[in-house]
Amino acid sequence: MKMLRYSFLMTLLLLLPAILFAQKREKKKKEEEKPAVVAPQPVVEDKPVDDVPRNKNAKGTIIEFKPPYNHMLVLAEDDEEGRYRHVFLTDSTLFPKHKVSYNKDKRKPVKPKDLISRSFFRAGMEINFHFDHYQSSLRNVAKEIYLDDDYFGNAKVNGILEFRDGNRAVIDGHEVRLDNGAVIKGEEEWKNKTFTTFNQMQLGAELTVRGRRDTTGVIFVKKGTMRPVDITKDDLMMRRAMNRAMVMNKDVLQIGKETSFRFVTDRNIFAYVNDIGQKLIPEYLKSLDIEHPDFINFKFYLVHDDSFNASAYPNGTVIVHTGLLKQLENEAQLAAILGHEIAHVTQRHHTKSYRNGKDWQAFADFSNVALGTQVSSDIPAQVIQAAKDMKYSSYDRNQETQADRIGLQYMFNAGYDPREAAKIWDKLAREEKNDIESPIEAEALQFAMNASSTGEQRADNNDRAKKMAAMGQSMRKQDFALMMFRNVAAKKGESVYASHPRSRDRYNHVNFLLSTAFAFKDFEKLSTGESEFKNIQSKITAPASTPVPTSTPPGSGSNGPKPPKPLKTPKSKPGGKSFVKPK
Ligand SMILES: [Zn+2]
């Protein structure tokens, strides 16, 4: 791994003249006003002789792409570790609307009308990229970058109908409109029925719609189907077992044997957090009778814990740590966190995670025990175990993205300014970045980032290099810079530009949604709710120091009360504060 990072750093420095060269050519090309259709060209003149490019294709999400648009940071889908890939662009990188075909190694010509401007691409977009991967320097040079076929053409959305208004609706957090003449067919209990406006349809039903997505991100529906949401036995079992595994005792919420929280008992604070949570619950669930099998009994607790975290359980219990609340700036930001957690519950991510997870047996036991009619009032050990395991069943990236997307709609529908959600991630991303840097590391990191950027930044690099050389005394400035890069990289455990942890990723995704699905919404009249929030925030005090009465489930064989353990606290980065995204 160390070698890899080192090689990459070397490349970065080696690449500098090439980028200068590429920019010069770009300028020249603009003057000549030729269409950007040119044959692939060798990009770097000073590359090592044995640096053989290998042809590769990948899919990913743009994390960062800024003027002068010659470098893209991409989170590749095939990379399980969530590392970012640096993709360098050149004059000959094409941005076609669709995949380019090749005849042997020769790129077939692309008509200018089938090209899009590179500045069209934004952070948050999902792209396909075809690139040369240089095996020795580990450099990626893009040949073509294009969106999925359905970005401009066909789009398919499947999910719960969360909101509707005539020909407008929100499905799975996406903004959709019914095209003229569009027909939605009913299935199962709506068999033989057809629908031509969303108002005729059932909120909370599952819709699958097909249509066309325009460049604003709105999907224009041509056809689709509607059926009832399939709440499975597994979902219901999970909820019931979770209810059994949770025990309230005075100010303690006990979950299974080992997990307990002291919640904030101040009636005003308790009511404040719970009221915001209740407001965010989607309409279709609010209107259900308590006896209805789909009913979810949402409850929101603020618990004493200094970490920046929040979590949701399948029975609708949502827990917010005081450490998170203290970091937020207003009510809208709290609504963003709660909305995200509610979405995990409404989308039944727990069941899906369990089912997709490796621990099939645990889930089977969990289900059997929860369903068994012989279950007495004792909480069976397996249920406790399963409940305890809940905290370890993490959501996958798609589920997090879905929760962000739907959570944003929940907060918007409840009257909160969704831009506040982006602010949370932006703030966290900045704080994460600040964690790693000593002054000299900051210089080195900035130096590395500038290497592929504007002329102004490159001029700035001369000063930085001098500063770093002075700090490094007798070392050559480049050697010293390299050493510092490696330190930074080793600390981050990621690539060199690794000042882009997941918070930055989520910030970009939320921003992308705001500029597409929310493009035409008026945010100005929406609330951020600052003064009351600050008031509540100032009232949070540490819990009284009386010993916590640990409620021990009967029959669990415990020898009396034990001090409660908090939920698994997130890993801290070496030398850093622990800032963790709510799960
Ligand atoms: Zn989450």
Coordinates of C-alpha atoms and ligand atoms in Angstrom, one line a residue:
M1 CA 0.0 0.0 0.0
K2 CA 2.8 2.4 0.9
M3 CA 4.4 1.8 -2.5
L4 CA 1.2 2.5 -4.2
R5 CA 0.8 5.8 -2.5
Y6 CA 4.4 6.7 -3.1
S7 CA 4.1 6.0 -6.8
F8 CA 0.9 8.0 -7.0
L9 CA 2.6 11.0 -5.4
M10 CA 5.5 10.7 -7.8
T11 CA 3.1 10.7 -10.6
L12 CA 1.4 13.8 -9.3
L13 CA 4.6 15.7 -9.4
L14 CA 5.6 14.3 -12.8
L15 CA 2.3 15.2 -14.2
L16 CA 2.6 18.9 -13.5
P17 CA 4.4 19.8 -16.8
A18 CA 1.8 17.7 -18.7
I19 CA -1.1 19.5 -17.2
L20 CA 0.5 22.9 -18.1
F21 CA 0.9 21.6 -21.6
A22 CA -2.6 20.3 -21.8
Q23 CA -4.0 23.7 -20.6
K24 CA -1.9 25.5 -23.2
R25 CA -3.4 23.3 -25.9
E26 CA -6.9 23.8 -24.7
K27 CA -6.4 27.5 -25.0
K28 CA -5.1 27.1 -28.5
K29 CA -8.0 24.8 -29.5
K30 CA -10.5 27.3 -28.2
E31 CA -9.0 30.0 -30.5
E32 CA -9.4 27.7 -33.5
E33 CA -13.0 26.9 -32.5
K34 CA -12.8 23.3 -33.7
P35 CA -15.2 20.6 -32.4
A36 CA -13.6 18.6 -29.7
V37 CA -13.5 15.5 -31.7
V38 CA -9.9 14.3 -32.0
A39 CA -8.2 11.0 -32.0
P40 CA -6.7 9.8 -28.7
Q41 CA -3.4 11.4 -28.2
P42 CA -0.5 10.5 -25.9
V43 CA -1.0 12.6 -22.9
V44 CA 2.2 12.8 -20.9
E45 CA 5.5 13.3 -22.7
D46 CA 7.8 12.5 -19.7
K47 CA 6.2 9.2 -18.7
P48 CA 8.5 6.3 -17.9
V49 CA 9.1 4.1 -20.9
D50 CA 7.7 1.0 -19.2
D51 CA 4.5 2.7 -18.1
V52 CA 2.1 0.7 -20.2
P53 CA -1.5 1.9 -20.2
R54 CA -4.3 -0.6 -19.7
N55 CA -7.7 0.0 -21.1
K56 CA -10.4 0.1 -18.3
N57 CA -14.0 0.9 -17.8
A58 CA -15.6 1.9 -14.5
K59 CA -18.7 3.4 -13.0
G60 CA -18.8 5.9 -10.2
T61 CA -20.0 9.1 -8.6
I62 CA -18.3 12.4 -9.2
I63 CA -17.0 13.7 -5.9
E64 CA -15.2 16.8 -7.1
F65 CA -15.0 18.5 -10.4
K66 CA -14.0 22.2 -10.6
P67 CA -12.7 24.7 -13.1
P68 CA -10.5 24.3 -15.0
Y69 CA -12.0 20.9 -15.3
N70 CA -8.9 18.9 -15.9
H71 CA -9.1 16.6 -13.0
M72 CA -12.0 14.6 -11.5
L73 CA -12.3 12.9 -8.2
V74 CA -14.5 9.8 -8.5
L75 CA -15.8 7.3 -6.1
A76 CA -15.8 4.2 -8.1
E77 CA -18.6 1.7 -7.7
D78 CA -16.3 -1.3 -7.7
D79 CA -14.2 0.0 -4.9
E80 CA -15.5 -1.5 -1.7
E81 CA -13.2 0.5 0.5
G82 CA -14.8 3.7 -0.7
R83 CA -11.5 5.2 -1.9
Y84 CA -11.5 7.9 -4.4
R85 CA -10.1 7.6 -7.9
H86 CA -8.2 10.5 -9.5
V87 CA -9.1 10.8 -13.1
F88 CA -7.1 13.1 -15.2
L89 CA -8.7 14.7 -18.3
T90 CA -7.0 15.9 -21.3
D91 CA -7.9 17.8 -24.5
S92 CA -8.8 14.5 -26.1
T93 CA -11.1 13.3 -23.3
L94 CA -14.6 13.2 -24.9
F95 CA -17.9 13.9 -23.0
P96 CA -20.4 12.1 -25.3
K97 CA -24.0 11.6 -24.5
H98 CA -23.7 7.9 -24.9
K99 CA -21.0 5.3 -24.9
V100 CA -18.5 5.7 -27.8
S101 CA -17.9 2.7 -30.0
Y102 CA -14.4 1.5 -31.0
N103 CA -13.1 -0.3 -34.0
K104 CA -10.2 -2.3 -32.6
D105 CA -8.4 0.5 -30.7
K106 CA -9.6 3.3 -32.9
R107 CA -12.4 5.5 -31.5
K108 CA -15.2 6.0 -34.0
P109 CA -16.0 9.7 -34.7
V110 CA -18.6 11.4 -32.5
K111 CA -20.7 14.1 -33.9
P112 CA -20.5 17.5 -32.2
K113 CA -24.3 17.3 -31.4
D114 CA -23.7 14.2 -29.4
L115 CA -21.1 15.9 -27.1
I116 CA -21.9 17.7 -23.9
S117 CA -19.7 20.4 -22.4
R118 CA -17.4 19.2 -19.6
S119 CA -18.7 21.9 -17.4
F120 CA -22.1 20.2 -17.5
F121 CA -20.8 17.6 -15.1
R122 CA -21.2 18.2 -11.4
A123 CA -20.4 16.5 -8.2
G124 CA -23.0 14.0 -7.3
M125 CA -23.6 12.7 -10.8
E126 CA -23.1 9.1 -11.6
I127 CA -20.9 8.5 -14.6
N128 CA -19.3 5.8 -16.7
F129 CA -15.7 6.4 -17.5
H130 CA -13.4 4.7 -20.0
F131 CA -9.8 5.3 -19.2
D132 CA -6.2 4.3 -19.6
H133 CA -4.7 3.1 -16.4
Y134 CA -0.9 3.4 -16.3
Q135 CA 0.4 0.4 -14.5
S136 CA 3.6 1.8 -13.2
S137 CA 2.6 5.3 -12.2
L138 CA -1.0 4.3 -11.3
R139 CA -2.3 7.2 -13.2
N140 CA -5.8 7.2 -14.7
V141 CA -6.3 9.2 -17.9
A142 CA -9.9 9.4 -19.2
K143 CA -10.8 8.8 -22.8
E144 CA -14.5 9.2 -22.4
I145 CA -16.8 10.2 -19.6
Y146 CA -20.5 9.7 -20.2
L147 CA -23.7 9.4 -18.2
D148 CA -25.9 6.4 -18.0
D149 CA -28.1 5.8 -21.1
D150 CA -31.2 6.6 -19.1
Y151 CA -29.9 10.0 -17.9
F152 CA -31.3 11.8 -20.9
G153 CA -33.5 9.0 -22.2
N154 CA -35.2 6.3 -20.3
A155 CA -35.5 6.4 -16.5
K156 CA -37.1 3.9 -14.2
V157 CA -38.1 4.6 -10.6
N158 CA -39.4 2.1 -8.1
G159 CA -40.5 3.1 -4.6
I160 CA -43.1 4.4 -2.3
L161 CA -45.5 7.2 -3.4
E162 CA -44.6 9.7 -0.7
F163 CA -46.2 12.8 -1.9
R164 CA -48.7 13.7 -4.7
D165 CA -50.3 16.8 -6.2
G166 CA -52.1 16.3 -9.5
N167 CA -49.5 15.3 -12.1
R168 CA -46.6 15.9 -9.7
A169 CA -45.4 13.3 -7.2
V170 CA -42.4 12.2 -5.1
I171 CA -41.5 8.6 -5.6
D172 CA -38.4 7.2 -3.8
G173 CA -37.3 10.7 -3.2
H174 CA -37.4 11.6 -6.9
E175 CA -39.5 14.4 -8.4
V176 CA -41.7 12.9 -11.1
R177 CA -44.4 14.4 -13.4
L178 CA -47.0 12.5 -15.4
D179 CA -46.6 13.2 -19.1
N180 CA -49.8 13.9 -21.2
G181 CA -51.6 10.6 -21.8
A182 CA -49.6 8.7 -19.2
V183 CA -51.4 5.7 -17.7
I184 CA -50.5 3.9 -14.5
K185 CA -51.9 0.4 -14.2
G186 CA -53.1 -1.1 -11.0
E187 CA -52.0 -4.5 -9.7
E188 CA -53.2 -6.9 -7.0
E189 CA -55.9 -5.1 -5.0
W190 CA -56.1 -2.4 -7.8
K191 CA -56.1 -5.0 -10.6
N192 CA -58.0 -3.9 -13.7
K193 CA -57.9 -0.3 -12.6
T194 CA -56.0 2.5 -14.4
F195 CA -54.9 5.9 -13.1
T196 CA -54.2 9.1 -15.0
T197 CA -53.4 11.5 -12.2
F198 CA -51.5 10.9 -8.9
N199 CA -54.5 12.2 -6.9
Q200 CA -56.4 9.0 -7.8
M201 CA -53.6 6.9 -6.4
Q202 CA -52.9 5.6 -3.0
L203 CA -50.3 7.4 -0.9
G204 CA -47.8 4.9 0.5
A205 CA -48.4 2.5 -2.4
E206 CA -45.4 1.1 -4.3
L207 CA -45.1 2.6 -7.8
T208 CA -42.8 1.5 -10.6
V209 CA -42.7 4.2 -13.3
R210 CA -40.9 4.6 -16.5
G211 CA -40.2 7.8 -18.5
R212 CA -37.6 10.3 -19.4
R213 CA -35.4 12.3 -17.2
D214 CA -34.6 15.8 -18.3
T215 CA -31.4 17.7 -17.5
T216 CA -33.0 19.2 -14.4
G217 CA -33.4 15.7 -12.8
V218 CA -37.2 15.7 -13.0
I219 CA -38.6 12.4 -14.4
F220 CA -41.5 12.6 -16.9
V221 CA -43.5 9.5 -16.6
K222 CA -45.0 7.7 -19.6
K223 CA -46.3 4.5 -18.0
G224 CA -46.1 2.6 -14.8
T225 CA -47.8 0.2 -12.3
M226 CA -49.1 0.6 -8.7
R227 CA -49.3 -2.2 -6.1
P228 CA -49.5 -2.3 -2.3
V229 CA -46.2 -2.2 -0.5
D230 CA -45.1 -5.7 0.4
I231 CA -44.5 -5.5 4.2
T232 CA -43.0 -8.9 4.7
K233 CA -43.3 -11.3 7.6
D234 CA -39.6 -10.5 8.3
D235 CA -40.4 -6.8 8.6
L236 CA -43.1 -7.4 11.1
M237 CA -41.0 -9.9 13.1
M238 CA -38.2 -7.4 13.3
R239 CA -40.5 -4.8 14.7
R240 CA -42.1 -7.0 17.2
A241 CA -38.8 -8.5 18.4
M242 CA -37.3 -5.1 18.7
N243 CA -40.3 -3.9 20.8
R244 CA -39.7 -6.9 23.1
A245 CA -36.0 -6.2 23.3
M246 CA -36.4 -2.6 24.4
V247 CA -37.1 -1.9 28.0
M248 CA -37.7 1.4 29.6
N249 CA -36.8 1.9 33.2
K250 CA -37.0 5.5 34.6
D251 CA -34.5 7.4 32.4
V252 CA -32.9 4.4 31.0
L253 CA -33.6 2.8 27.6
Q254 CA -32.3 -0.7 27.7
I255 CA -31.8 -2.5 24.3
G256 CA -31.0 -6.1 24.8
K257 CA -28.6 -7.1 27.5
E258 CA -25.7 -4.9 26.8
T259 CA -26.9 -1.6 25.4
S260 CA -28.5 1.1 27.3
F261 CA -28.9 4.8 27.1
R262 CA -29.9 7.5 29.5
F263 CA -32.3 9.7 27.8
V264 CA -32.8 13.3 28.4
T265 CA -35.8 13.5 30.7
D266 CA -36.4 17.3 30.7
R267 CA -40.0 17.4 29.5
N268 CA -39.5 20.4 27.2
I269 CA -36.5 19.0 25.5
F270 CA -38.1 15.5 25.2
A271 CA -41.2 17.0 23.7
Y272 CA -39.3 19.3 21.4
V273 CA -37.2 16.5 19.8
N274 CA -40.2 14.1 19.6
D275 CA -42.5 16.8 18.1
I276 CA -40.0 17.5 15.3
G277 CA -39.7 13.8 14.6
Q278 CA -43.5 13.3 14.5
K279 CA -43.9 16.2 12.0
L280 CA -41.5 14.5 9.6
I281 CA -43.3 11.2 9.4
P282 CA -44.7 10.8 5.9
E283 CA -48.4 11.4 5.5
Y284 CA -49.3 7.8 4.5
L285 CA -48.0 6.5 7.8
K286 CA -49.4 9.2 10.0
S287 CA -52.9 8.4 8.8
L288 CA -52.7 4.7 9.7
D289 CA -54.7 3.4 12.6
I290 CA -52.6 2.1 15.5
E291 CA -54.1 -1.4 14.9
H292 CA -53.1 -1.4 11.2
P293 CA -50.3 -4.0 10.6
D294 CA -48.2 -1.4 8.7
F295 CA -48.4 1.1 11.5
I296 CA -45.0 2.1 12.9
N297 CA -44.9 3.6 16.4
F298 CA -42.2 6.2 15.9
K299 CA -40.5 7.5 19.0
F300 CA -37.6 9.9 19.2
Y301 CA -35.2 10.1 22.1
L302 CA -32.3 12.4 22.9
V303 CA -29.7 10.3 24.8
H304 CA -26.7 11.3 26.7
D305 CA -23.7 10.4 24.6
D306 CA -21.0 12.8 23.4
S307 CA -20.5 11.2 20.0
F308 CA -21.9 12.8 16.8
N309 CA -24.4 10.0 16.0
A310 CA -28.0 9.0 15.5
S311 CA -29.5 5.7 14.9
A312 CA -32.9 4.1 14.0
Y313 CA -34.4 0.8 14.9
P314 CA -36.9 -1.1 12.8
N315 CA -39.8 -0.6 15.4
G316 CA -39.5 3.2 14.8
T317 CA -37.4 4.1 17.7
V318 CA -34.9 6.8 16.7
I319 CA -32.1 7.8 19.0
V320 CA -30.2 11.1 18.7
H321 CA -27.0 11.6 20.8
T322 CA -26.5 14.9 22.7
G323 CA -23.1 15.1 21.0
L324 CA -24.9 15.5 17.7
L325 CA -27.4 18.0 18.9
K326 CA -24.7 20.2 20.4
Q327 CA -23.0 20.4 17.0
L328 CA -26.0 21.4 15.0
E329 CA -27.0 25.0 14.3
N330 CA -30.8 24.9 14.0
E331 CA -34.0 22.9 14.0
A332 CA -33.9 22.3 10.2
Q333 CA -30.6 20.5 10.7
L334 CA -32.0 18.3 13.4
A335 CA -35.0 17.6 11.0
A336 CA -32.4 16.6 8.3
I337 CA -30.9 14.0 10.7
L338 CA -34.3 12.7 11.9
G339 CA -35.7 12.6 8.4
H340 CA -32.7 10.5 7.3
E341 CA -33.3 8.1 10.2
I342 CA -37.0 7.9 9.5
A343 CA -36.3 7.0 5.9
H344 CA -34.1 4.0 7.1
V345 CA -37.2 2.8 8.9
T346 CA -39.8 3.5 6.2
Q347 CA -37.6 1.9 3.5
R348 CA -37.2 -1.1 5.8
H349 CA -33.4 -1.1 5.5
H350 CA -32.9 -3.2 8.6
T351 CA -34.7 -6.2 7.2
K352 CA -33.0 -5.8 3.9
S353 CA -29.5 -5.5 5.5
Y354 CA -30.2 -8.5 7.6
R355 CA -31.4 -10.5 4.7
N356 CA -28.4 -9.5 2.5
G357 CA -26.0 -9.9 5.3
K358 CA -23.7 -12.8 5.9
D359 CA -25.4 -13.8 9.1
W360 CA -28.3 -15.7 7.7
Q361 CA -28.5 -18.0 10.7
A362 CA -28.8 -15.2 13.2
F363 CA -31.7 -13.8 11.1
A364 CA -33.4 -17.1 10.9
D365 CA -33.1 -17.6 14.7
F366 CA -34.3 -14.1 15.2
S367 CA -37.4 -14.7 13.0
N368 CA -38.2 -18.1 14.5
V369 CA -38.0 -16.9 18.1
A370 CA -40.0 -13.7 17.4
L371 CA -42.7 -15.6 15.6
G372 CA -42.9 -18.6 18.0
T373 CA -46.2 -18.7 19.9
Q374 CA -44.5 -20.4 22.9
V375 CA -42.6 -17.2 23.7
S376 CA -43.3 -16.3 27.3
S377 CA -43.0 -12.9 28.8
D378 CA -39.3 -13.6 29.2
I379 CA -37.2 -12.1 26.4
P380 CA -35.5 -15.0 24.7
A381 CA -31.8 -14.8 24.5
Q382 CA -31.8 -15.0 20.7
V383 CA -34.0 -11.9 20.4
I384 CA -31.8 -10.0 22.8
Q385 CA -28.8 -11.1 20.7
A386 CA -30.5 -10.1 17.5
A387 CA -31.5 -6.8 19.0
K388 CA -28.0 -6.3 20.2
D389 CA -26.7 -7.1 16.8
M390 CA -28.9 -4.4 15.3
K391 CA -26.2 -1.8 15.9
Y392 CA -23.7 -3.8 13.9
S393 CA -26.0 -4.2 10.9
S394 CA -24.8 -1.3 8.9
Y395 CA -26.5 0.1 5.9
D396 CA -24.9 -0.1 2.5
R397 CA -24.1 2.9 0.4
N398 CA -27.2 2.7 -1.7
Q399 CA -29.4 2.7 1.4
E400 CA -27.6 5.7 2.8
T401 CA -28.1 7.5 -0.5
Q402 CA -31.7 6.6 -0.5
A403 CA -32.2 7.7 3.1
D404 CA -30.5 11.1 2.3
R405 CA -32.8 11.5 -0.8
I406 CA -36.0 10.6 1.0
G407 CA -35.0 12.3 4.2
L408 CA -34.6 15.5 2.3
Q409 CA -38.2 15.2 1.0
Y410 CA -39.5 14.6 4.5
M411 CA -37.9 17.7 5.9
F412 CA -39.0 19.8 2.9
N413 CA -42.6 18.6 3.2
A414 CA -42.6 19.4 6.9
G415 CA -41.6 23.0 6.0
Y416 CA -37.8 22.9 6.7
D417 CA -35.2 24.4 4.4
P418 CA -33.4 21.4 2.9
R419 CA -30.3 23.4 2.2
E420 CA -29.5 23.0 5.9
A421 CA -28.9 19.3 5.3
A422 CA -26.0 20.2 3.0
K423 CA -24.6 22.5 5.6
I424 CA -24.2 19.7 8.1
W425 CA -22.1 17.6 5.8
D426 CA -20.1 20.6 4.7
K427 CA -19.3 21.5 8.2
L428 CA -18.3 17.9 9.1
A429 CA -16.2 17.6 6.0
R430 CA -14.3 20.7 7.0
E431 CA -13.8 19.5 10.5
E432 CA -12.6 16.1 9.3
K433 CA -10.1 17.9 7.1
N434 CA -8.8 20.1 9.8
D435 CA -8.2 17.0 12.0
I436 CA -5.3 15.8 9.9
E437 CA -3.2 18.8 9.3
S438 CA -0.3 20.2 11.1
P439 CA 0.7 23.5 9.5
I440 CA 3.4 21.8 7.5
E441 CA 1.1 19.0 6.4
A442 CA -1.5 21.6 5.4
E443 CA 1.1 23.2 3.2
A444 CA 2.0 19.8 1.7
L445 CA -1.6 18.9 1.1
Q446 CA -2.4 22.2 -0.5
F447 CA 0.6 21.8 -2.7
A448 CA -0.6 18.4 -3.9
M449 CA -4.0 19.7 -4.6
N450 CA -2.7 22.7 -6.5
A451 CA -0.6 20.6 -8.7
S452 CA -3.5 20.0 -11.1
S453 CA -5.2 23.3 -10.7
T454 CA -5.2 26.9 -11.9
G455 CA -2.2 29.0 -12.8
E456 CA -2.8 31.2 -9.8
Q457 CA -2.6 28.1 -7.5
R458 CA 0.5 26.9 -9.2
A459 CA 2.2 30.2 -8.7
D460 CA 1.1 29.8 -5.0
N461 CA 2.9 26.5 -5.0
N462 CA 6.3 28.2 -5.6
D463 CA 5.8 30.0 -2.3
R464 CA 4.6 26.8 -0.6
A465 CA 7.6 24.8 -1.9
K466 CA 10.0 27.5 -0.5
K467 CA 8.2 27.4 2.9
M468 CA 8.3 23.7 3.0
A469 CA 11.9 23.6 2.0
A470 CA 12.7 26.0 4.8
M471 CA 10.9 23.8 7.3
G472 CA 12.7 20.8 5.9
Q473 CA 16.1 22.6 6.0
S474 CA 18.6 20.7 4.0
M475 CA 16.2 18.4 2.1
R476 CA 15.4 19.1 -1.5
K477 CA 12.0 20.7 -1.6
Q478 CA 10.5 17.9 -3.7
D479 CA 11.8 15.2 -1.5
F480 CA 10.4 17.0 1.5
A481 CA 7.0 17.5 -0.1
L482 CA 6.9 13.9 -1.0
M483 CA 7.7 12.9 2.6
M484 CA 5.0 15.1 3.9
F485 CA 2.5 13.8 1.4
R486 CA 3.2 10.3 2.6
N487 CA 2.7 11.3 6.2
V488 CA -0.6 12.9 5.4
A489 CA -1.6 9.9 3.3
A490 CA -0.6 7.4 6.0
K491 CA -2.6 9.3 8.6
K492 CA -5.6 9.4 6.4
G493 CA -5.2 5.8 5.3
E494 CA -6.5 7.0 2.0
S495 CA -5.1 8.5 -1.2
V496 CA -3.2 11.8 -1.3
Y497 CA -6.1 14.1 -2.0
A498 CA -7.8 12.3 0.8
S499 CA -9.2 15.4 2.4
H500 CA -12.5 14.2 0.9
P501 CA -14.0 11.7 3.4
R502 CA -17.5 10.5 3.2
S503 CA -19.0 13.7 4.6
R504 CA -17.7 15.5 1.5
D505 CA -19.3 12.8 -0.6
R506 CA -22.7 13.2 1.1
Y507 CA -22.4 17.0 0.9
N508 CA -22.0 16.7 -2.8
H509 CA -24.9 14.3 -3.2
V510 CA -27.3 16.5 -1.2
N511 CA -26.2 19.5 -3.2
F512 CA -26.8 17.6 -6.4
L513 CA -30.3 16.8 -5.3
L514 CA -30.9 20.4 -4.3
S515 CA -29.9 21.6 -7.7
T516 CA -31.9 19.0 -9.6
A517 CA -34.9 17.4 -7.8
F518 CA -35.4 20.7 -5.8
A519 CA -34.4 23.0 -8.6
F520 CA -37.6 24.9 -8.9
K521 CA -38.6 24.9 -5.2
D522 CA -38.8 28.1 -3.3
F523 CA -36.7 27.8 -0.2
E524 CA -37.0 31.3 1.0
K525 CA -40.2 30.9 3.0
L526 CA -39.0 27.7 4.7
S527 CA -38.0 27.6 8.3
T528 CA -34.7 26.9 9.9
G529 CA -36.0 27.4 13.4
E530 CA -33.0 28.8 15.0
S531 CA -34.0 30.6 18.2
E532 CA -36.0 27.9 19.8
F533 CA -33.3 25.3 18.9
K534 CA -30.6 27.4 20.5
N535 CA -32.8 27.7 23.6
I536 CA -33.2 23.9 23.8
Q537 CA -29.5 23.4 23.1
S538 CA -28.5 25.5 26.0
K539 CA -30.7 23.6 28.4
I540 CA -29.0 20.2 27.8
T541 CA -27.0 19.3 30.9
A542 CA -25.1 16.2 31.9
P543 CA -27.3 13.5 33.5
A544 CA -27.6 13.3 37.3
S545 CA -24.8 11.1 38.6
T546 CA -27.1 8.6 40.3
P547 CA -26.2 5.0 39.3
V548 CA -28.1 3.8 36.4
P549 CA -30.6 1.0 37.3
T550 CA -29.8 -1.6 34.7
S551 CA -32.9 -3.4 33.9
T552 CA -31.9 -7.0 33.4
P553 CA -34.2 -9.1 31.3
P554 CA -35.6 -11.9 33.4
G555 CA -34.1 -15.3 32.9
S556 CA -30.9 -14.0 31.3
G557 CA -28.7 -15.4 34.0
S558 CA -27.2 -12.1 35.0
N559 CA -25.7 -11.6 38.4
G560 CA -27.2 -8.3 39.2
P561 CA -26.9 -4.8 37.7
K562 CA -23.9 -3.9 35.5
P563 CA -23.0 -0.4 34.3
P564 CA -24.6 0.1 30.9
K565 CA -22.4 0.3 27.8
P566 CA -23.2 2.8 25.2
L567 CA -24.0 1.8 21.7
K568 CA -20.9 0.9 19.7
T569 CA -19.0 4.2 19.3
P570 CA -17.5 4.9 16.0
K571 CA -13.8 4.4 15.3
S572 CA -11.8 7.5 15.7
K573 CA -9.2 8.4 13.2
P574 CA -5.7 8.5 14.6
G575 CA -5.0 11.8 16.3
G576 CA -8.4 13.0 15.3
K577 CA -11.7 13.9 16.9
S578 CA -14.4 11.4 16.1
F579 CA -17.0 12.8 13.8
V580 CA -19.3 10.2 12.6
K581 CA -22.1 10.3 10.1
P582 CA -25.4 9.3 11.6
K583 CA -26.0 5.8 10.4
Ligands
ZN1 ZN -28.0 6.5 7.5

